[in-house]
Tab-separated table of C-alpha atoms in Angstrom:
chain	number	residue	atom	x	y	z
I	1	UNK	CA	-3.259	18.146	6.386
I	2	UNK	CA	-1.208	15.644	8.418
I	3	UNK	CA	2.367	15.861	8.185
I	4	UNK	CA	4.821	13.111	9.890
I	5	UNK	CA	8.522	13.967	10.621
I	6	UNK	CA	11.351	12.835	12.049
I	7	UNK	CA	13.829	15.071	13.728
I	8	UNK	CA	17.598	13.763	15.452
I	9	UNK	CA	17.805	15.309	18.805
I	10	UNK	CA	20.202	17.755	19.235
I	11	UNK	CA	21.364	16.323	22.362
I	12	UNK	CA	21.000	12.673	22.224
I	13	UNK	CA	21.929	11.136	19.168
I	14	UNK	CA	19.869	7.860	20.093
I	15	UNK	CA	16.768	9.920	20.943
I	16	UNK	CA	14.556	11.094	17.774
I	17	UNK	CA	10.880	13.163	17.894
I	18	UNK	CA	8.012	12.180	15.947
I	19	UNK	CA	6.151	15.192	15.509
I	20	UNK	CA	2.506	15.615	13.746
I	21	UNK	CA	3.201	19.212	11.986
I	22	UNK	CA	-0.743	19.864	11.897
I	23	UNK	CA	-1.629	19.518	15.121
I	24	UNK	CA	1.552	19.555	17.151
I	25	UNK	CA	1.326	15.921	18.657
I	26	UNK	CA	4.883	14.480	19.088
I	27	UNK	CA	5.868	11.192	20.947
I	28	UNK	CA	10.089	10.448	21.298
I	29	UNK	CA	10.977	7.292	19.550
I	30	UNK	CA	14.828	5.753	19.189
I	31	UNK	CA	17.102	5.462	16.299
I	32	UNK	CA	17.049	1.860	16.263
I	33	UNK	CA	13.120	2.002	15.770
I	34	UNK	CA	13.356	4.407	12.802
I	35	UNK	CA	16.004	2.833	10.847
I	36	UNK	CA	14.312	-0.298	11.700
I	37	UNK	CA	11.229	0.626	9.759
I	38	UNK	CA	13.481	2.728	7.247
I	39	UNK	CA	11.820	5.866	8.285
I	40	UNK	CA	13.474	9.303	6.586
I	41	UNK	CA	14.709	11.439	8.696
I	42	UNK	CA	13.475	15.288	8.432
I	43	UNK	CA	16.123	18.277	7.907
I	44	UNK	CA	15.668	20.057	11.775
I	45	UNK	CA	16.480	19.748	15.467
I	46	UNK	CA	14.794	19.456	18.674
I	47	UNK	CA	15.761	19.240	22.367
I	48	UNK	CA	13.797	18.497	25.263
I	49	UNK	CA	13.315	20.611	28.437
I	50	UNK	CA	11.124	19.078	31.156
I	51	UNK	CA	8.388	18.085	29.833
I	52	UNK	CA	8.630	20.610	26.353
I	53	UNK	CA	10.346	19.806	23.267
I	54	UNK	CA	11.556	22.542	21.333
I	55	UNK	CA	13.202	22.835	17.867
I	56	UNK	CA	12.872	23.809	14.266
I	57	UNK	CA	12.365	21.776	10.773
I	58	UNK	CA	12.490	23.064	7.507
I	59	UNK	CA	9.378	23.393	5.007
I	60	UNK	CA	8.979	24.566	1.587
I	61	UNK	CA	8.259	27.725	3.023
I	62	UNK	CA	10.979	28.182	5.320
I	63	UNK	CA	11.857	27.115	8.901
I	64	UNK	CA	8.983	26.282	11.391
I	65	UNK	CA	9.886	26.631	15.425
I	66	UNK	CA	8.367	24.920	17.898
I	67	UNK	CA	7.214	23.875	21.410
I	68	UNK	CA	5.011	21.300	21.752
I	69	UNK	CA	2.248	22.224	20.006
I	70	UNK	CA	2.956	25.919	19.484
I	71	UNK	CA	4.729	26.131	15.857
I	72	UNK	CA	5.718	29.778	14.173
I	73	UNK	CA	6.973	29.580	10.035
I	74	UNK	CA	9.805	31.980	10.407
I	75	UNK	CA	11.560	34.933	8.210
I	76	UNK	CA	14.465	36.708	8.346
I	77	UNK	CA	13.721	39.892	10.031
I	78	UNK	CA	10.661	39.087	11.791
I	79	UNK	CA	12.176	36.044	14.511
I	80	UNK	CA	14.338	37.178	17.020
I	81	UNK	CA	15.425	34.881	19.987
I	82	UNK	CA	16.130	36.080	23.399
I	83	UNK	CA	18.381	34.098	25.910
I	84	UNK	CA	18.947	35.017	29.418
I	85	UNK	CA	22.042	33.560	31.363
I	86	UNK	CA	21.821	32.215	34.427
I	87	UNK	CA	18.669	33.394	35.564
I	88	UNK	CA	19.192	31.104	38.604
I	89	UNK	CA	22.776	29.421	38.920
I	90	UNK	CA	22.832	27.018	35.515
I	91	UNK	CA	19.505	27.900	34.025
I	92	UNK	CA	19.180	29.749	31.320
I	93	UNK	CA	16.124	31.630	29.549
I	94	UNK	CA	15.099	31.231	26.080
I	95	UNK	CA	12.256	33.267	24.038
I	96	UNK	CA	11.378	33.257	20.508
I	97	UNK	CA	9.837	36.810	19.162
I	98	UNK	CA	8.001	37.034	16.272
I	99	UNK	CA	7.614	40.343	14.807
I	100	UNK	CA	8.222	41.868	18.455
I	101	UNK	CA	5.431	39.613	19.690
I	102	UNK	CA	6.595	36.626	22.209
I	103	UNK	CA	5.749	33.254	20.696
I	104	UNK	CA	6.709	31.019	23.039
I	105	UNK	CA	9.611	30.528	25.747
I	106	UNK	CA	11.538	28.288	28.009
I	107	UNK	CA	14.084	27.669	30.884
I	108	UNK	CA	16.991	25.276	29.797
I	109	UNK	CA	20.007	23.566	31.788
I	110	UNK	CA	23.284	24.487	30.703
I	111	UNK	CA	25.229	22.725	28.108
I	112	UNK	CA	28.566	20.490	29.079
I	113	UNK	CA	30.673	19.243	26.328
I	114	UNK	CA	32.507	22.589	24.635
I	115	UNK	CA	35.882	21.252	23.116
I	116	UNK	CA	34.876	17.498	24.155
I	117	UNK	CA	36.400	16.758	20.838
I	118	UNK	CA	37.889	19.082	17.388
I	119	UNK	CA	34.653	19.624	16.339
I	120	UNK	CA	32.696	21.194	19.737
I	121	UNK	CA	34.404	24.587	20.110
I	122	UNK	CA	31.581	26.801	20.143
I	123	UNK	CA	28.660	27.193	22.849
I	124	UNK	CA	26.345	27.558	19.602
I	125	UNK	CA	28.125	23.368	18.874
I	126	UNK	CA	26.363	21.939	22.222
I	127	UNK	CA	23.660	24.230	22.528
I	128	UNK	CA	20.649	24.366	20.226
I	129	UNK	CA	19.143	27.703	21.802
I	130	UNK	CA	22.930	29.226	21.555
I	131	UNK	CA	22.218	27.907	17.883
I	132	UNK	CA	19.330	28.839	17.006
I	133	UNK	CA	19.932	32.679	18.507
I	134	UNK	CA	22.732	33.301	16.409
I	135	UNK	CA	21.730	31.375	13.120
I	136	UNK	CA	17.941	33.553	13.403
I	137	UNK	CA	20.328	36.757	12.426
I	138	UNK	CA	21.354	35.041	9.227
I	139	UNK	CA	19.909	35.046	5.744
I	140	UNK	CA	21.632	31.191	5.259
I	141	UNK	CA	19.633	30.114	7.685
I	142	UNK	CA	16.825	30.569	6.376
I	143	UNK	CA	17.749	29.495	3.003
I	144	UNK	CA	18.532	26.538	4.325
I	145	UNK	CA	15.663	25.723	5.939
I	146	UNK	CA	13.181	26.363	2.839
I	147	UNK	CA	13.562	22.761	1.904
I	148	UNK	CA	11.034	20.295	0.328
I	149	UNK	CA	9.501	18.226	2.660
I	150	UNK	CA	11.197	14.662	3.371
């Protein structure tokens, strides 16, 4: 069964993903062209890496993750998210484990902007994989990404 959402970007507020939750398909769209056609945007994130995006949205059964078109529903206890440091000079190494089992992984750029203004004090504020890593460890996470779909 088809499923259109929209996700924000984590990194570009102007930027948002389209993404088919059946079969994976995404396409980047603006801001301007989803309010224009008063599209709904969906509860989750996404960044893109290259030519990847990555993220996670929230279903009724709990958070999917994603890269491209490799998606994982997650539970607290069986994700766990690896991230290297500077595996060359400012790229870093992501990798998403499901039940010890590597799903999927990625190399990312690091993140500029960490007390750009009051609210941006945190690595895990500018950086999605910083994010995601530490909120994967946390039962609210989870609960909050068990949502109805939008």
């Amino acid at each position: 069964m088809e499923k259109r959402i929209y996700l924000k970007n984590f990194d570009n507020y102007l930027q948002i993903l389209e993404y088919d939750t059946y079969e994976g398909s995404h396409r980047i769209t603006t801001r301007d062209e989803i309010t224009k056609n008063n599209v709904k945007i969906s509860f989750g994130t996404f960044v893109v890496e290259g030519n990847n995006v990555v993220g996670v949205y929230a279903t009724p059964k709990g958070p999917v993750f994603f890269k491209n078109e490799t998606k994982l529903l997650g539970s607290l206890g069986a994700i766990k998210v690896e991230i290297q440091k500077n595996v060359k000079p400012g790229i870093n190494h992501f990798s998403l484990y499901s039940k010890g089992q590597r799903v999927f992984e990625t190399t990312y750029l690091d993140r500029d902007g960490i007390d750009c203004n009051p609210y941006d004090t945190e690595e895990e504020d500018i950086n999605m994989f910083v994010m995601l890593s530490n909120a994967t460890e946390k039962s609210q996470f989870f609960i909050n990404y068990t949502k109805d779909w939008l």
